[in-house]
XYZ file of C-alpha atoms in Angstrom:
359
model
C -36.623 22.190 -7.298
C -34.445 23.642 -4.714
C -31.063 21.662 -3.221
C -29.115 21.824 0.046
C -25.504 22.106 -0.559
C -25.761 18.242 1.933
C -28.016 16.670 -0.220
C -25.739 17.800 -3.915
C -22.543 16.290 -1.755
C -24.686 12.881 -0.400
C -25.237 12.467 -4.347
C -21.836 12.672 -5.003
C -20.487 11.303 -2.927
C -23.380 8.112 -4.378
C -21.843 8.230 -7.694
C -18.963 7.697 -6.435
C -19.259 4.454 -4.178
C -17.021 1.446 -5.261
C -18.675 -0.140 -8.183
C -19.415 -4.051 -6.771
C -17.885 -6.830 -9.415
C -20.647 -7.635 -11.396
C -21.866 -3.631 -12.483
C -19.596 -3.305 -15.321
C -17.810 -0.646 -14.129
C -15.365 -3.279 -11.110
C -11.917 -2.644 -12.089
C -10.078 -4.545 -9.770
C -7.340 -3.242 -9.509
C -7.964 -0.206 -8.487
C -10.282 -1.273 -5.549
C -9.123 -4.759 -4.605
C -12.243 -6.505 -4.913
C -11.631 -10.225 -5.980
C -8.214 -11.110 -4.969
C -5.896 -9.882 -2.152
C -2.120 -10.102 -1.063
C -1.904 -13.897 -0.702
C -4.108 -14.817 -3.342
C -6.932 -16.643 -1.413
C -9.761 -15.646 -3.190
C -12.629 -14.423 -1.542
C -16.736 -13.863 -2.090
C -18.053 -10.722 -3.248
C -21.465 -10.541 -1.779
C -24.406 -10.273 -4.332
C -26.911 -7.501 -3.714
C -29.650 -9.823 -2.418
C -27.364 -11.544 -0.128
C -27.222 -7.977 2.592
C -30.158 -6.299 1.122
C -30.633 -4.559 -2.037
C -29.272 -1.863 -3.669
C -31.803 0.800 -3.232
C -31.591 -0.499 0.168
C -28.078 0.233 0.755
C -28.739 3.285 -1.428
C -31.381 4.209 0.410
C -28.990 3.340 4.013
C -26.227 4.819 2.668
C -27.953 8.351 2.185
C -29.540 9.015 5.031
C -26.140 8.072 7.079
C -24.398 10.798 4.757
C -26.820 13.226 5.811
C -26.349 12.859 9.626
C -22.564 14.370 9.298
C -21.594 17.420 8.979
C -21.201 19.297 5.665
C -17.576 19.914 6.342
C -17.198 15.905 6.568
C -18.730 14.870 3.494
C -16.316 17.676 1.656
C -13.301 15.830 3.222
C -14.885 12.521 2.442
C -15.669 13.487 -1.140
C -12.035 14.895 -1.718
C -11.180 11.309 -0.250
C -13.182 9.052 -2.702
C -12.982 10.822 -6.059
C -8.923 11.439 -5.627
C -9.398 7.739 -4.892
C -6.905 8.845 -1.806
C -4.644 10.630 -4.000
C -5.122 14.012 -2.290
C -4.323 14.351 1.470
C -8.500 14.554 3.177
C -9.118 14.436 7.033
C -9.980 12.379 9.267
C -14.333 11.743 9.179
C -14.381 10.545 13.069
C -18.010 8.729 13.865
C -19.525 7.347 17.344
C -17.282 4.105 16.607
C -19.958 1.870 18.697
C -23.431 3.099 16.338
C -24.493 -0.576 14.286
C -26.490 0.080 10.397
C -28.164 -2.546 9.161
C -28.710 -3.814 5.790
C -30.929 -7.063 4.840
C -30.323 -9.561 7.313
C -26.528 -8.667 7.862
C -25.899 -5.781 10.406
C -22.490 -3.641 9.773
C -20.466 -1.462 11.698
C -20.886 2.305 10.907
C -17.343 2.531 10.092
C -17.052 -1.354 8.015
C -20.464 0.078 5.946
C -18.434 3.004 4.396
C -15.447 1.013 4.083
C -17.530 -1.372 2.050
C -19.474 1.161 0.286
C -16.813 3.376 -0.474
C -13.881 1.477 -1.298
C -14.081 -2.482 -0.383
C -17.350 -4.015 -1.661
C -15.828 -7.442 -0.247
C -15.143 -6.882 2.757
C -16.596 -8.953 5.997
C -14.950 -7.579 9.004
C -12.763 -4.902 9.777
C -10.278 -7.214 11.204
C -9.110 -7.748 7.591
C -7.447 -3.836 7.365
C -5.073 -1.910 8.598
C -4.920 1.577 9.645
C -2.768 3.839 7.650
C -0.703 5.418 10.276
C -1.385 8.807 8.797
C -5.107 8.547 11.196
C -6.091 10.329 13.707
C -7.544 6.596 15.047
C -4.403 4.798 14.519
C -3.250 3.013 17.885
C -6.049 4.214 19.571
C -7.789 1.234 21.603
C -11.611 1.844 21.802
C -12.549 5.305 20.911
C -16.066 6.580 21.314
C -14.706 8.506 18.017
C -12.879 6.634 14.911
C -12.011 7.690 11.445
C -14.338 6.144 8.503
C -13.006 7.869 5.691
C -12.002 4.472 3.871
C -8.793 5.934 2.433
C -7.500 6.187 5.912
C -7.125 2.382 5.399
C -5.911 -1.010 3.773
C -6.473 -4.065 2.990
C -3.960 -6.369 4.939
C -1.810 -8.391 3.746
C -1.605 -12.135 5.451
C 1.718 -14.466 4.708
C 1.552 -18.112 4.055
C 2.862 -19.840 7.083
C 6.575 -20.753 6.641
C 5.592 -24.461 5.559
C 3.249 -24.348 3.179
C 3.994 -24.214 -0.280
C 4.120 -20.873 -2.435
C 1.079 -19.586 -3.800
C -0.509 -17.763 -5.919
C 1.206 -14.565 -5.650
C 4.877 -15.694 -3.836
C 6.187 -15.076 -7.876
C 8.997 -17.688 -6.925
C 11.809 -17.327 -5.629
C 15.654 -15.811 -5.603
C 18.802 -16.635 -4.000
C 20.492 -14.483 -2.129
C 22.845 -13.349 -4.683
C 23.763 -9.472 -4.431
C 22.073 -7.409 -7.183
C 22.963 -4.514 -8.416
C 22.421 -1.816 -5.442
C 24.315 0.189 -2.776
C 26.045 -1.165 -0.685
C 26.212 0.745 3.830
C 29.458 2.494 3.275
C 28.101 3.630 0.002
C 24.356 4.667 1.105
C 25.807 6.399 4.216
C 28.399 8.510 2.530
C 25.729 9.757 0.152
C 23.008 10.258 2.196
C 25.466 12.131 4.020
C 23.624 11.929 6.648
C 23.626 9.305 9.764
C 19.823 10.550 11.150
C 17.827 8.962 8.956
C 15.689 5.345 9.675
C 16.509 4.817 5.746
C 17.495 5.833 1.971
C 15.821 5.235 -1.098
C 17.321 4.981 -4.783
C 15.270 4.814 -8.050
C 16.767 2.600 -10.364
C 15.188 1.557 -14.048
C 16.718 -1.557 -15.027
C 19.838 -1.639 -14.251
C 20.586 2.019 -14.457
C 20.254 4.081 -11.012
C 18.397 7.152 -12.116
C 18.862 10.701 -10.003
C 20.162 10.828 -6.315
C 19.995 8.480 -2.934
C 16.776 10.406 -0.762
C 17.199 10.511 2.740
C 14.168 9.570 4.497
C 13.762 11.100 8.490
C 10.375 11.053 8.428
C 7.984 8.359 10.253
C 6.223 8.081 6.915
C 6.897 8.415 2.490
C 5.019 9.212 -0.155
C 7.294 7.657 -3.662
C 5.388 8.739 -6.667
C 5.377 9.786 -10.179
C 3.980 12.701 -10.827
C 3.393 16.091 -8.659
C 0.761 16.665 -6.420
C 0.177 13.044 -6.081
C 1.933 13.487 -2.876
C 4.500 15.277 -0.301
C 7.948 13.266 -0.481
C 9.985 11.303 -3.262
C 8.252 12.420 -6.519
C 10.596 10.053 -8.701
C 9.088 12.590 -12.171
C 11.287 15.011 -11.220
C 14.186 12.992 -11.521
C 16.038 13.225 -15.344
C 15.795 9.438 -16.840
C 17.590 8.734 -20.363
C 16.420 5.303 -20.387
C 14.535 5.886 -24.287
C 12.708 2.209 -23.924
C 9.318 1.492 -24.657
C 8.771 -1.029 -20.990
C 10.343 1.684 -19.036
C 8.300 4.757 -20.481
C 5.553 3.195 -20.317
C 5.588 1.758 -16.284
C 6.615 5.723 -15.253
C 3.382 6.091 -16.582
C 1.702 3.678 -14.283
C 3.215 4.218 -11.082
C 1.106 7.032 -10.443
C 0.171 7.497 -6.782
C 3.025 4.989 -5.848
C 3.956 3.405 -2.645
C 3.887 4.711 0.746
C 6.765 4.079 3.462
C 5.952 3.887 7.057
C 7.929 3.376 9.833
C 6.348 1.964 12.740
C 6.271 0.486 16.278
C 6.453 -3.501 14.594
C 8.845 -2.529 12.151
C 8.191 -1.187 8.528
C 4.941 -1.576 6.397
C 4.778 -0.528 2.712
C 1.418 0.800 1.797
C 0.273 -0.029 -2.270
C -1.329 3.984 -3.413
C -1.122 2.824 -6.844
C -3.946 1.406 -9.126
C -1.146 -1.515 -10.436
C 0.900 -4.219 -8.186
C 3.798 -4.181 -7.069
C 6.975 -6.543 -6.106
C 8.485 -7.216 -3.119
C 11.230 -9.113 -2.156
C 12.628 -8.158 1.697
C 14.977 -11.112 3.505
C 12.771 -10.145 6.873
C 9.343 -12.167 4.836
C 10.398 -15.430 4.860
C 11.477 -18.492 6.782
C 14.748 -17.262 7.832
C 15.920 -20.781 6.986
C 15.310 -20.811 3.725
C 18.019 -20.557 0.839
C 16.040 -17.834 -1.841
C 13.722 -15.235 -0.586
C 10.593 -14.423 -2.226
C 8.520 -12.465 -4.659
C 5.743 -11.013 -3.150
C 2.839 -9.677 -4.773
C 0.656 -6.568 -3.769
C -2.205 -5.802 -5.117
C -3.290 -1.529 -4.816
C -4.855 -0.900 -1.489
C -2.913 -3.987 0.257
C 0.046 -3.265 3.505
C 2.821 -5.877 3.938
C 5.063 -4.963 6.350
C 8.312 -4.913 4.990
C 10.450 -5.579 6.803
C 11.515 -6.376 10.650
C 14.308 -4.890 12.649
C 14.186 -6.993 15.342
C 14.006 -10.337 12.611
C 16.605 -8.250 10.839
C 19.453 -8.439 14.219
C 18.525 -11.863 14.359
C 18.903 -12.642 10.180
C 23.519 -11.256 11.528
C 24.598 -14.181 11.988
C 28.576 -14.431 12.371
C 29.380 -17.822 11.524
C 27.074 -17.299 8.195
C 29.356 -16.883 4.911
C 26.290 -14.629 2.997
C 25.735 -12.375 5.660
C 29.404 -11.919 6.135
C 30.317 -11.107 2.821
C 27.266 -9.329 1.858
C 25.886 -7.428 5.282
C 23.350 -5.677 3.489
C 21.137 -8.245 2.194
C 19.082 -8.282 5.233
C 18.711 -4.768 6.076
C 17.632 -4.120 2.138
C 13.993 -4.166 0.805
C 13.303 -4.234 -3.560
C 10.159 -3.385 -4.576
C 9.290 -2.817 -8.670
C 6.665 -1.731 -9.515
C 4.219 -3.297 -12.450
C 6.899 -5.952 -13.427
C 7.561 -8.377 -11.183
C 10.401 -10.647 -11.857
C 11.687 -14.350 -10.022
C 11.133 -18.128 -11.057
C 7.566 -17.243 -12.568
C 8.932 -14.421 -14.856
C 10.924 -13.810 -17.833
C 13.246 -11.753 -16.116
C 15.239 -13.411 -13.390
C 16.604 -10.691 -11.481
C 15.373 -7.070 -10.000
C 18.063 -4.994 -12.266
C 16.176 -6.685 -15.646
C 13.282 -4.889 -14.304
C 12.176 -1.391 -15.909
C 10.996 0.675 -12.323
C 12.058 -0.141 -8.984
C 13.059 0.957 -5.621
C 15.962 -0.059 -3.262
C 15.061 0.668 0.144
C 18.554 0.843 2.586
C 17.400 0.976 6.096
C 19.645 2.340 8.740
C 21.289 -0.456 10.917
C 23.955 1.845 12.633
């Protein structure tokens, strides 16, 4: 039977849809279903609660067949690479509703559910990535529906609540192995950057400092998984089996982006990352929590205004360690803190130190 190119693209897209929990192929590490950054349980809708699989397939096919071939190719590139390949925006009408079973979904929400997060209930749970054409747009007629131009939004617990299951224990303000602000500025050789990034393996820094001037930066392990800081290109003498194992799991890594409200970290990899930042927690606390961020989630890792308020002239801790409030630490795959055998980040096999320019 004669098959058009469009039909072939639609079928490939359907085969690449995100697996629903219970299908046997669902991988919560990659798709984030069944959990969120702060450990709140989320219910994954069963196949009968919002229409059958056959109804979903029919609806998805009918929508995709109305999209231009070039747009389908871009969507397929995004879906098959799981966001690893740079893909164009998929601009579609924002106010078109679709009905599945007894529930109505906006067109963007339906595509996000089908191709990335089957448990997604509302677009308010998402954050648009800064690389997207629709970023910062308010109520546009056309909105990007590329599911890999979105991320799940991490919601922090209130300061008065106890640590959740993904706040992996407190660490004190004691200075870790790392760089001082003057050293970072001197090595970068440039004061126009907004941050510098250092890559560490346990207590040893690997390679040069990476000075960041562009609004966003991909930090990844192997080419061609991004444009930016390629950790795999750095020369490491570390023969530790654990470090070698973690290196293979960094994959697409993270995206670091400076935005109007602060600096966001998006986990592009297939494994959790762990973040400690002075601006993520209660400013009156004597300990900083280590936050676990699942694949596909974004967290506002740093707030410049909040960091300025931490620079208290009578605070001995910040007087002695002025860079503490302007540094974020990120570990790949392995966490640290009271809930782990690794008490300090310098025991983690592969980690980053991001030092912000407060000049």
